[in-house]
Each structure stands twice: as C-alpha cells, then as structure tokens.
mmCIF file with all atom_site columns, C-alpha atoms in Angstrom:
data_model
loop_
_atom_site.group_PDB
_atom_site.id
_atom_site.type_symbol
_atom_site.label_atom_id
_atom_site.label_alt_id
_atom_site.label_comp_id
_atom_site.label_asym_id
_atom_site.label_entity_id
_atom_site.label_seq_id
_atom_site.pdbx_PDB_ins_code
_atom_site.Cartn_x
_atom_site.Cartn_y
_atom_site.Cartn_z
_atom_site.occupancy
_atom_site.B_iso_or_equiv
_atom_site.pdbx_formal_charge
_atom_site.auth_seq_id
_atom_site.auth_comp_id
_atom_site.auth_asym_id
_atom_site.auth_atom_id
_atom_site.pdbx_PDB_model_num
ATOM 1   C CA . MET A 1 1   ? -15.289 -27.510 14.403  1.00 36.00 ? 1   MET A CA 1
ATOM 2   C CA . ILE A 1 2   ? -11.885 -26.668 12.675  1.00 38.00 ? 2   ILE A CA 1
ATOM 3   C CA . VAL A 1 3   ? -13.769 -25.055 10.195  1.00 37.00 ? 3   VAL A CA 1
ATOM 4   C CA . VAL A 1 4   ? -15.529 -22.493 12.662  1.00 35.00 ? 4   VAL A CA 1
ATOM 5   C CA . VAL A 1 5   ? -11.506 -21.668 14.156  1.00 34.00 ? 5   VAL A CA 1
ATOM 6   C CA . THR A 1 6   ? -9.992  -21.434 11.010  1.00 35.00 ? 6   THR A CA 1
ATOM 7   C CA . LEU A 1 7   ? -12.634 -18.617 9.686   1.00 36.00 ? 7   LEU A CA 1
ATOM 8   C CA . GLY A 1 8   ? -12.517 -17.095 13.179  1.00 37.00 ? 8   GLY A CA 1
ATOM 9   C CA . SER A 1 9   ? -9.248  -16.485 13.287  1.00 36.00 ? 9   SER A CA 1
ATOM 10  C CA . GLN A 1 10  ? -7.148  -12.908 11.541  1.00 37.00 ? 10  GLN A CA 1
ATOM 11  C CA . PRO A 1 11  ? -4.653  -14.233 8.785   1.00 39.00 ? 11  PRO A CA 1
ATOM 12  C CA . ILE A 1 12  ? -1.143  -15.237 10.271  1.00 37.00 ? 12  ILE A CA 1
ATOM 13  C CA . GLN A 1 13  ? 0.389   -14.814 7.471   1.00 41.00 ? 13  GLN A CA 1
ATOM 14  C CA . SER A 1 14  ? 2.132   -11.072 5.814   1.00 45.00 ? 14  SER A CA 1
ATOM 15  C CA . PHE A 1 15  ? 3.326   -9.558  2.688   1.00 51.00 ? 15  PHE A CA 1
ATOM 16  C CA . PRO A 1 16  ? 6.357   -9.466  3.708   1.00 49.00 ? 16  PRO A CA 1
ATOM 17  C CA . THR A 1 17  ? 7.863   -9.689  0.230   1.00 47.00 ? 17  THR A CA 1
ATOM 18  C CA . GLY A 1 18  ? 5.820   -7.293  -1.110  1.00 45.00 ? 18  GLY A CA 1
ATOM 19  C CA . ILE A 1 19  ? 1.802   -7.036  -2.519  1.00 50.00 ? 19  ILE A CA 1
ATOM 20  C CA . GLY A 1 20  ? 0.429   -6.028  -6.102  1.00 45.00 ? 20  GLY A CA 1
ATOM 21  C CA . SER A 1 21  ? -3.018  -5.232  -6.243  1.00 42.00 ? 21  SER A CA 1
ATOM 22  C CA . LEU A 1 22  ? -4.665  -6.826  -3.823  1.00 46.00 ? 22  LEU A CA 1
ATOM 23  C CA . ALA A 1 23  ? -3.453  -3.721  -1.724  1.00 45.00 ? 23  ALA A CA 1
ATOM 24  C CA . ASP A 1 24  ? -4.879  -1.042  -4.070  1.00 45.00 ? 24  ASP A CA 1
ATOM 25  C CA . ASN A 1 25  ? -8.069  -0.876  -1.868  1.00 49.00 ? 25  ASN A CA 1
ATOM 26  C CA . GLY A 1 26  ? -5.310  -0.245  1.819   1.00 50.00 ? 26  GLY A CA 1
ATOM 27  C CA . CYS A 1 27  ? -2.553  -3.368  3.370   1.00 48.00 ? 27  CYS A CA 1
ATOM 28  C CA . THR A 1 28  ? -5.984  -5.877  4.212   1.00 52.00 ? 28  THR A CA 1
ATOM 29  C CA . CYS A 1 29  ? -3.428  -8.494  5.281   1.00 54.00 ? 29  CYS A CA 1
ATOM 30  C CA . HIS A 1 30  ? -2.532  -7.044  8.203   1.00 51.00 ? 30  HIS A CA 1
ATOM 31  C CA . GLY A 1 31  ? -4.436  -5.254  11.243  1.00 55.00 ? 31  GLY A CA 1
ATOM 32  C CA . GLY A 1 32  ? -7.306  -2.391  10.974  1.00 59.00 ? 32  GLY A CA 1
ATOM 33  C CA . TYR A 1 33  ? -7.046  0.520   9.050   1.00 59.00 ? 33  TYR A CA 1
ATOM 34  C CA . SER A 1 34  ? -6.200  3.365   11.733  1.00 68.00 ? 34  SER A CA 1
ATOM 35  C CA . ASN A 1 35  ? -7.125  6.385   12.294  1.00 76.00 ? 35  ASN A CA 1
ATOM 36  C CA . SER A 1 36  ? -4.047  7.006   14.337  1.00 76.00 ? 36  SER A CA 1
ATOM 37  C CA . THR A 1 37  ? -1.315  6.076   12.140  1.00 84.00 ? 37  THR A CA 1
ATOM 38  C CA . GLN A 1 38  ? 0.027   8.914   9.828   1.00 88.00 ? 38  GLN A CA 1
ATOM 39  C CA . THR A 1 39  ? 0.932   8.412   6.327   1.00 89.00 ? 39  THR A CA 1
ATOM 40  C CA . SER A 1 40  ? 2.045   10.815  3.807   1.00 93.00 ? 40  SER A CA 1
ATOM 41  C CA . ILE A 1 41  ? 3.147   11.466  0.550   1.00 96.00 ? 41  ILE A CA 1
ATOM 42  C CA . HIS A 1 42  ? 6.076   14.367  0.986   1.00 97.00 ? 42  HIS A CA 1
ATOM 43  C CA . GLY A 1 43  ? 7.911   16.714  -0.781  1.00 97.00 ? 43  GLY A CA 1
ATOM 44  C CA . MET A 1 44  ? 4.625   16.790  -3.329  1.00 96.00 ? 44  MET A CA 1
ATOM 45  C CA . PRO A 1 45  ? 4.060   20.073  -5.054  1.00 97.00 ? 45  PRO A CA 1
ATOM 46  C CA . VAL A 1 46  ? 1.588   22.522  -5.067  1.00 96.00 ? 46  VAL A CA 1
ATOM 47  C CA . SER A 1 47  ? 1.277   21.727  -8.667  1.00 97.00 ? 47  SER A CA 1
ATOM 48  C CA . PHE A 1 48  ? 3.403   20.358  -11.347 1.00 98.00 ? 48  PHE A CA 1
ATOM 49  C CA . GLU A 1 49  ? 5.809   21.767  -14.514 1.00 98.00 ? 49  GLU A CA 1
ATOM 50  C CA . SER A 1 50  ? 6.146   19.599  -17.470 1.00 98.00 ? 50  SER A CA 1
ATOM 51  C CA . ASN A 1 51  ? 9.332   17.149  -17.213 1.00 98.00 ? 51  ASN A CA 1
ATOM 52  C CA . VAL A 1 52  ? 10.333  17.972  -13.615 1.00 98.00 ? 52  VAL A CA 1
ATOM 53  C CA . SER A 1 53  ? 11.456  16.011  -10.795 1.00 98.00 ? 53  SER A CA 1
ATOM 54  C CA . TYR A 1 54  ? 10.062  16.538  -7.903  1.00 99.00 ? 54  TYR A CA 1
ATOM 55  C CA . ASN A 1 55  ? 12.053  14.376  -4.672  1.00 98.00 ? 55  ASN A CA 1
ATOM 56  C CA . LEU A 1 56  ? 8.984   12.710  -2.645  1.00 98.00 ? 56  LEU A CA 1
ATOM 57  C CA . THR A 1 57  ? 9.551   10.459  0.761   1.00 97.00 ? 57  THR A CA 1
ATOM 58  C CA . LEU A 1 58  ? 6.728   8.162   1.110   1.00 95.00 ? 58  LEU A CA 1
ATOM 59  C CA . SER A 1 59  ? 6.270   7.778   5.012   1.00 92.00 ? 59  SER A CA 1
ATOM 60  C CA . VAL A 1 60  ? 4.089   5.190   7.596   1.00 89.00 ? 60  VAL A CA 1
ATOM 61  C CA . GLU A 1 61  ? 3.982   6.667   11.107  1.00 88.00 ? 61  GLU A CA 1
ATOM 62  C CA . ALA A 1 62  ? 2.352   5.001   14.211  1.00 82.00 ? 62  ALA A CA 1
ATOM 63  C CA . GLU A 1 63  ? 2.433   3.739   18.040  1.00 81.00 ? 63  GLU A CA 1
ATOM 64  C CA . THR A 1 64  ? 2.750   0.671   16.778  1.00 71.00 ? 64  THR A CA 1
ATOM 65  C CA . ALA A 1 65  ? 6.679   -0.616  17.582  1.00 73.00 ? 65  ALA A CA 1
ATOM 66  C CA . PRO A 1 66  ? 8.570   -3.018  15.959  1.00 72.00 ? 66  PRO A CA 1
ATOM 67  C CA . THR A 1 67  ? 10.494  -5.393  17.898  1.00 70.00 ? 67  THR A CA 1
ATOM 68  C CA . ALA A 1 68  ? 13.995  -5.059  17.370  1.00 73.00 ? 68  ALA A CA 1
ATOM 69  C CA . ASP A 1 69  ? 15.980  -6.430  13.938  1.00 75.00 ? 69  ASP A CA 1
ATOM 70  C CA . SER A 1 70  ? 12.460  -7.207  13.023  1.00 71.00 ? 70  SER A CA 1
ATOM 71  C CA . ALA A 1 71  ? 9.745   -5.540  10.188  1.00 72.00 ? 71  ALA A CA 1
ATOM 72  C CA . LYS A 1 72  ? 9.287   -1.939  10.158  1.00 83.00 ? 72  LYS A CA 1
ATOM 73  C CA . GLY A 1 73  ? 6.295   -1.321  7.980   1.00 84.00 ? 73  GLY A CA 1
ATOM 74  C CA . GLY A 1 74  ? 5.629   -1.807  3.860   1.00 83.00 ? 74  GLY A CA 1
ATOM 75  C CA . PHE A 1 75  ? 3.383   0.280   1.357   1.00 87.00 ? 75  PHE A CA 1
ATOM 76  C CA . ARG A 1 76  ? 1.320   0.201   -1.779  1.00 87.00 ? 76  ARG A CA 1
ATOM 77  C CA . PHE A 1 77  ? 1.873   3.122   -4.324  1.00 93.00 ? 77  PHE A CA 1
ATOM 78  C CA . ARG A 1 78  ? 0.303   4.005   -7.182  1.00 93.00 ? 78  ARG A CA 1
ATOM 79  C CA . VAL A 1 79  ? 0.496   6.843   -10.126 1.00 96.00 ? 79  VAL A CA 1
ATOM 80  C CA . SER A 1 80  ? -1.192  7.734   -12.822 1.00 96.00 ? 80  SER A CA 1
ATOM 81  C CA . ASP A 1 81  ? 1.031   9.815   -15.077 1.00 98.00 ? 81  ASP A CA 1
ATOM 82  C CA . GLY A 1 82  ? 4.808   10.587  -14.591 1.00 98.00 ? 82  GLY A CA 1
ATOM 83  C CA . ALA A 1 83  ? 7.843   8.469   -14.305 1.00 98.00 ? 83  ALA A CA 1
ATOM 84  C CA . VAL A 1 84  ? 8.734   6.587   -10.511 1.00 98.00 ? 84  VAL A CA 1
ATOM 85  C CA . ASP A 1 85  ? 12.820  6.073   -10.608 1.00 97.00 ? 85  ASP A CA 1
ATOM 86  C CA . PHE A 1 86  ? 13.034  5.119   -6.741  1.00 95.00 ? 86  PHE A CA 1
ATOM 87  C CA . HIS A 1 87  ? 16.495  6.219   -4.656  1.00 96.00 ? 87  HIS A CA 1
ATOM 88  C CA . ASN A 1 88  ? 17.434  2.582   -2.806  1.00 92.00 ? 88  ASN A CA 1
ATOM 89  C CA . LEU A 1 89  ? 15.522  -0.668  -5.792  1.00 93.00 ? 89  LEU A CA 1
ATOM 90  C CA . SER A 1 90  ? 16.684  -2.746  -3.574  1.00 91.00 ? 90  SER A CA 1
ATOM 91  C CA . ARG A 1 91  ? 13.971  -1.941  -1.500  1.00 92.00 ? 91  ARG A CA 1
ATOM 92  C CA . VAL A 1 92  ? 10.565  -2.017  -3.639  1.00 90.00 ? 92  VAL A CA 1
ATOM 93  C CA . GLN A 1 93  ? 9.722   -3.429  -6.722  1.00 88.00 ? 93  GLN A CA 1
ATOM 94  C CA . PHE A 1 94  ? 7.309   -2.271  -9.435  1.00 90.00 ? 94  PHE A CA 1
ATOM 95  C CA . LEU A 1 95  ? 4.001   -5.074  -9.247  1.00 84.00 ? 95  LEU A CA 1
ATOM 96  C CA . ASP A 1 96  ? 1.253   -5.324  -11.487 1.00 79.00 ? 96  ASP A CA 1
ATOM 97  C CA . GLU A 1 97  ? 0.920   -1.653  -11.972 1.00 85.00 ? 97  GLU A CA 1
ATOM 98  C CA . GLY A 1 98  ? 2.394   -0.022  -8.795  1.00 88.00 ? 98  GLY A CA 1
ATOM 99  C CA . TRP A 1 99  ? 5.356   -0.738  -6.483  1.00 91.00 ? 99  TRP A CA 1
ATOM 100 C CA . THR A 1 100 ? 5.530   -1.928  -3.522  1.00 87.00 ? 100 THR A CA 1
ATOM 101 C CA . HIS A 1 101 ? 7.852   -2.871  -0.613  1.00 80.00 ? 101 HIS A CA 1
ATOM 102 C CA . THR A 1 102 ? 10.861  -5.887  -0.911  1.00 86.00 ? 102 THR A CA 1
ATOM 103 C CA . GLU A 1 103 ? 11.376  -7.948  2.017   1.00 80.00 ? 103 GLU A CA 1
ATOM 104 C CA . ALA A 1 104 ? 14.774  -5.447  2.739   1.00 81.00 ? 104 ALA A CA 1
ATOM 105 C CA . GLY A 1 105 ? 12.465  -2.438  2.145   1.00 77.00 ? 105 GLY A CA 1
ATOM 106 C CA . ASN A 1 106 ? 10.083  -3.821  5.274   1.00 79.00 ? 106 ASN A CA 1
ATOM 107 C CA . GLN A 1 107 ? 13.171  -2.952  7.321   1.00 83.00 ? 107 GLN A CA 1
ATOM 108 C CA . TYR A 1 108 ? 12.322  0.833   6.829   1.00 86.00 ? 108 TYR A CA 1
ATOM 109 C CA . ARG A 1 109 ? 9.121   3.179   7.454   1.00 88.00 ? 109 ARG A CA 1
ATOM 110 C CA . SER A 1 110 ? 10.001  5.323   5.028   1.00 91.00 ? 110 SER A CA 1
ATOM 111 C CA . TRP A 1 111 ? 11.014  5.608   1.230   1.00 93.00 ? 111 TRP A CA 1
ATOM 112 C CA . ASN A 1 112 ? 12.933  8.097   -1.075  1.00 97.00 ? 112 ASN A CA 1
ATOM 113 C CA . LEU A 1 113 ? 11.942  8.357   -4.969  1.00 97.00 ? 113 LEU A CA 1
ATOM 114 C CA . SER A 1 114 ? 11.751  10.977  -7.841  1.00 98.00 ? 114 SER A CA 1
ATOM 115 C CA . TRP A 1 115 ? 9.141   11.453  -9.946  1.00 98.00 ? 115 TRP A CA 1
ATOM 116 C CA . THR A 1 116 ? 9.025   12.874  -13.066 1.00 99.00 ? 116 THR A CA 1
ATOM 117 C CA . ALA A 1 117 ? 5.867   14.749  -14.190 1.00 98.00 ? 117 ALA A CA 1
ATOM 118 C CA . PRO A 1 118 ? 4.420   14.371  -17.859 1.00 98.00 ? 118 PRO A CA 1
ATOM 119 C CA . SER A 1 119 ? 5.144   16.660  -20.339 1.00 98.00 ? 119 SER A CA 1
ATOM 120 C CA . ASP A 1 120 ? 1.483   17.392  -20.548 1.00 98.00 ? 120 ASP A CA 1
ATOM 121 C CA . ASN A 1 121 ? 1.066   19.824  -17.123 1.00 97.00 ? 121 ASN A CA 1
ATOM 122 C CA . SER A 1 122 ? -2.615  21.029  -18.730 1.00 98.00 ? 122 SER A CA 1
ATOM 123 C CA . THR A 1 123 ? -3.748  17.272  -17.247 1.00 97.00 ? 123 THR A CA 1
ATOM 124 C CA . SER A 1 124 ? -3.405  16.136  -13.158 1.00 96.00 ? 124 SER A CA 1
ATOM 125 C CA . VAL A 1 125 ? -2.331  13.144  -11.599 1.00 97.00 ? 125 VAL A CA 1
ATOM 126 C CA . ASP A 1 126 ? -3.310  10.644  -9.231  1.00 95.00 ? 126 ASP A CA 1
ATOM 127 C CA . PHE A 1 127 ? -1.099  9.498   -6.711  1.00 96.00 ? 127 PHE A CA 1
ATOM 128 C CA . VAL A 1 128 ? -2.070  7.282   -4.018  1.00 93.00 ? 128 VAL A CA 1
ATOM 129 C CA . LEU A 1 129 ? -0.484  5.492   -1.110  1.00 92.00 ? 129 LEU A CA 1
ATOM 130 C CA . HIS A 1 130 ? -1.429  2.425   1.538   1.00 87.00 ? 130 HIS A CA 1
ATOM 131 C CA . ALA A 1 131 ? 1.084   2.696   3.755   1.00 85.00 ? 131 ALA A CA 1
ATOM 132 C CA . ASN A 1 132 ? 1.296   -0.071  7.035   1.00 84.00 ? 132 ASN A CA 1
ATOM 133 C CA . ALA A 1 133 ? 3.139   -0.045  10.567  1.00 82.00 ? 133 ALA A CA 1
ATOM 134 C CA . VAL A 1 134 ? 3.479   -3.894  11.561  1.00 77.00 ? 134 VAL A CA 1
ATOM 135 C CA . ASN A 1 135 ? 4.951   -4.609  14.695  1.00 78.00 ? 135 ASN A CA 1
ATOM 136 C CA . GLY A 1 136 ? 7.305   -7.038  13.663  1.00 73.00 ? 136 GLY A CA 1
ATOM 137 C CA . ASN A 1 137 ? 5.671   -10.201 15.131  1.00 70.00 ? 137 ASN A CA 1
ATOM 138 C CA . GLY A 1 138 ? 5.244   -12.428 11.755  1.00 68.00 ? 138 GLY A CA 1
ATOM 139 C CA . ASN A 1 139 ? 1.226   -11.902 11.710  1.00 66.00 ? 139 ASN A CA 1
ATOM 140 C CA . SER A 1 140 ? -0.989  -9.020  10.966  1.00 65.00 ? 140 SER A CA 1
ATOM 141 C CA . GLY A 1 141 ? -2.082  -9.287  14.618  1.00 67.00 ? 141 GLY A CA 1
ATOM 142 C CA . GLY A 1 142 ? -0.991  -5.525  15.458  1.00 71.00 ? 142 GLY A CA 1
ATOM 143 C CA . ASP A 1 143 ? -0.209  -3.621  13.072  1.00 74.00 ? 143 ASP A CA 1
ATOM 144 C CA . MET A 1 144 ? -2.013  -0.056  11.303  1.00 75.00 ? 144 MET A CA 1
ATOM 145 C CA . TRP A 1 145 ? -2.628  1.143   8.272   1.00 77.00 ? 145 TRP A CA 1
ATOM 146 C CA . ASN A 1 146 ? -3.699  3.478   6.921   1.00 84.00 ? 146 ASN A CA 1
ATOM 147 C CA . SER A 1 147 ? -4.022  5.232   3.247   1.00 86.00 ? 147 SER A CA 1
ATOM 148 C CA . ILE A 1 148 ? -3.574  8.747   0.716   1.00 90.00 ? 148 ILE A CA 1
ATOM 149 C CA . GLY A 1 149 ? -4.691  10.041  -1.611  1.00 91.00 ? 149 GLY A CA 1
ATOM 150 C CA . TYR A 1 150 ? -3.739  13.147  -4.420  1.00 91.00 ? 150 TYR A CA 1
ATOM 151 C CA . THR A 1 151 ? -4.774  14.546  -7.286  1.00 95.00 ? 151 THR A CA 1
ATOM 152 C CA . LEU A 1 152 ? -1.841  17.344  -8.144  1.00 96.00 ? 152 LEU A CA 1
ATOM 153 C CA . PRO A 1 153 ? -2.793  19.612  -11.992 1.00 97.00 ? 153 PRO A CA 1
ATOM 154 C CA . GLY A 1 154 ? -0.308  20.766  -13.880 1.00 98.00 ? 154 GLY A CA 1
ATOM 155 C CA . SER A 1 155 ? 0.457   23.928  -13.935 1.00 98.00 ? 155 SER A CA 1
ATOM 156 C CA . GLN A 1 156 ? -2.331  24.613  -16.423 1.00 98.00 ? 156 GLN A CA 1
ATOM 157 C CA . TYR A 1 157 ? -4.648  23.291  -15.482 1.00 97.00 ? 157 TYR A CA 1
ATOM 158 C CA . ASP A 1 158 ? -8.087  24.519  -16.480 1.00 95.00 ? 158 ASP A CA 1
ATOM 159 C CA . GLY A 1 159 ? -10.318 22.821  -13.541 1.00 90.00 ? 159 GLY A CA 1
ATOM 160 C CA . SER A 1 160 ? -11.523 21.800  -10.505 1.00 90.00 ? 160 SER A CA 1
ATOM 161 C CA . VAL A 1 161 ? -9.465  19.414  -8.500  1.00 88.00 ? 161 VAL A CA 1
ATOM 162 C CA . VAL A 1 162 ? -11.831 16.844  -7.282  1.00 81.00 ? 162 VAL A CA 1
ATOM 163 C CA . PRO A 1 163 ? -10.591 15.305  -4.047  1.00 77.00 ? 163 PRO A CA 1
ATOM 164 C CA . LEU A 1 164 ? -9.549  11.449  -4.596  1.00 76.00 ? 164 LEU A CA 1
ATOM 165 C CA . ASP A 1 165 ? -11.690 8.864   -2.384  1.00 70.00 ? 165 ASP A CA 1
ATOM 166 C CA . VAL A 1 166 ? -8.963  6.276   -1.772  1.00 70.00 ? 166 VAL A CA 1
ATOM 167 C CA . SER A 1 167 ? -11.605 3.446   0.118   1.00 58.00 ? 167 SER A CA 1
ATOM 168 C CA . GLU A 1 168 ? -9.982  0.839   2.004   1.00 52.00 ? 168 GLU A CA 1
ATOM 169 C CA . GLU A 1 169 ? -12.969 -1.531  1.769   1.00 51.00 ? 169 GLU A CA 1
ATOM 170 C CA . LEU A 1 170 ? -13.037 -4.194  -0.725  1.00 48.00 ? 170 LEU A CA 1
ATOM 171 C CA . ASP A 1 171 ? -13.897 -4.372  -4.075  1.00 50.00 ? 171 ASP A CA 1
ATOM 172 C CA . SER A 1 172 ? -15.557 -6.993  -5.956  1.00 52.00 ? 172 SER A CA 1
ATOM 173 C CA . ARG A 1 173 ? -12.813 -9.162  -7.291  1.00 51.00 ? 173 ARG A CA 1
ATOM 174 C CA . GLN A 1 174 ? -10.937 -8.612  -4.001  1.00 50.00 ? 174 GLN A CA 1
ATOM 175 C CA . TYR A 1 175 ? -13.618 -10.396 -2.257  1.00 53.00 ? 175 TYR A CA 1
ATOM 176 C CA . GLY A 1 176 ? -13.408 -13.045 -4.987  1.00 62.00 ? 176 GLY A CA 1
ATOM 177 C CA . ILE A 1 177 ? -10.245 -13.893 -4.385  1.00 60.00 ? 177 ILE A CA 1
ATOM 178 C CA . LEU A 1 178 ? -10.826 -14.001 -0.627  1.00 58.00 ? 178 LEU A CA 1
ATOM 179 C CA . TYR A 1 179 ? -14.063 -16.374 -0.753  1.00 63.00 ? 179 TYR A CA 1
ATOM 180 C CA . GLY A 1 180 ? -12.063 -18.277 -3.611  1.00 69.00 ? 180 GLY A CA 1
ATOM 181 C CA . GLY A 1 181 ? -9.213  -18.706 -0.914  1.00 67.00 ? 181 GLY A CA 1
ATOM 182 C CA . LEU A 1 182 ? -11.780 -19.544 1.906   1.00 66.00 ? 182 LEU A CA 1
ATOM 183 C CA . LEU A 1 183 ? -13.350 -22.238 -0.617  1.00 72.00 ? 183 LEU A CA 1
ATOM 184 C CA . ALA A 1 184 ? -9.944  -23.472 -1.124  1.00 73.00 ? 184 ALA A CA 1
ATOM 185 C CA . LEU A 1 185 ? -8.987  -23.921 2.671   1.00 70.00 ? 185 LEU A CA 1
ATOM 186 C CA . LEU A 1 186 ? -12.531 -25.277 3.036   1.00 74.00 ? 186 LEU A CA 1
ATOM 187 C CA . VAL A 1 187 ? -11.945 -28.487 0.386   1.00 78.00 ? 187 VAL A CA 1
ATOM 188 C CA . PHE A 1 188 ? -8.756  -28.868 2.046   1.00 74.00 ? 188 PHE A CA 1
ATOM 189 C CA . LEU A 1 189 ? -9.916  -29.618 5.592   1.00 77.00 ? 189 LEU A CA 1
ATOM 190 C CA . TYR A 1 190 ? -12.753 -31.547 4.439   1.00 79.00 ? 190 TYR A CA 1
ATOM 191 C CA . PHE A 1 191 ? -9.902  -34.327 2.537   1.00 83.00 ? 191 PHE A CA 1
ATOM 192 C CA . ALA A 1 192 ? -7.656  -33.124 5.550   1.00 83.00 ? 192 ALA A CA 1
ATOM 193 C CA . ILE A 1 193 ? -9.991  -34.912 8.068   1.00 85.00 ? 193 ILE A CA 1
ATOM 194 C CA . LYS A 1 194 ? -12.040 -37.535 5.978   1.00 76.00 ? 194 LYS A CA 1
#
C-alpha cells in the first residue's frame, strides 16, 4: 500500500540550488510543461559578429504567484559556443556543461549575462533555455515551466537555419535515472517495512 501511494504522488522536493544535465530536456522536477509560461532570451541579435559581446536576459513569466519571501524561479541554460559571463555569479553556477540558478538565484525570474560570440562568424550557435516559475511552496505542485531554443547564425553563415526542437520529453538516460531512483525507493521501503 505504501508503495502504491508513493508511486502515485508527485515529487515533493524541487531543486532550489540548481540542476545539472537532468534538466537538459526541461524542468522535470517541477510541475508540468505549460504553454502559458513564457520563457525568453531577450537581446538576441539577428546574427552575430566575431568576438562581439551581447547583453542578454533570461526570463520566465507565468501566472504562478510566489508566496512572500520564497523562491520565484529557476533555469537550465546551454550554449553550444562562445563565452558566457553572468553579471551576478552568486545567482548562477556552471553545472554539467550548462548554467543553472543557485539558491540565491532562485529568488528571481530573470538573470542577466553577457555572451561573447565565437571568432568564427561563418558558423551557428545553439541556445537552449528551460525556465521554471515556482510558487515557493517547497514542492512541485503549482510550478510551471517552459522551454525555448534558438539557432543563431554568424554574419557570414552560408546555410539554412533549422529551428531547434526543444523537447519536454525525457531521454533514455533520464528515464534510467528515474527508474533507478524508483527501484532504490522500492528496495528501501521493502527493507523498512520488513
């Protein structure tokens, strides 16, 4: 009976201190993917010039209202090339080949950075942002997330730009982690009850 209740319940713990590659396909530790949640990368140029820095803002907007003095949001951000320099390093961290919020950073719904383009402006660069608007109740219920992806061409890029498919589905590695965690929980419960 305990196992059935446990498997049927929502996860009760979010990741207020940030999340690594587990969130490469979305904020799966929180409530559902939501089209009403707006995830944006503001300041993107139409194309980039070699070694030029661009000021960007990552943001998430949603109807989800946080409680007073609680967490407001979080993100997972990956860029395929160039250099990323966040303006306030106490709010972000680099984890598993991408950027994410810290516990101090989850008090916000926007994060500012400078991105310096690579020296080769005949290439393109992929940007992927998964962002989560949270209500601050300490669990995943009521949290809403969405994703956005861009392929940004260099000014000398000679090819077609194919829109990124930013999927909210788990990949096989993430399913393995999920099922491994559930199996470990079942083993723990078995020995705890026995």
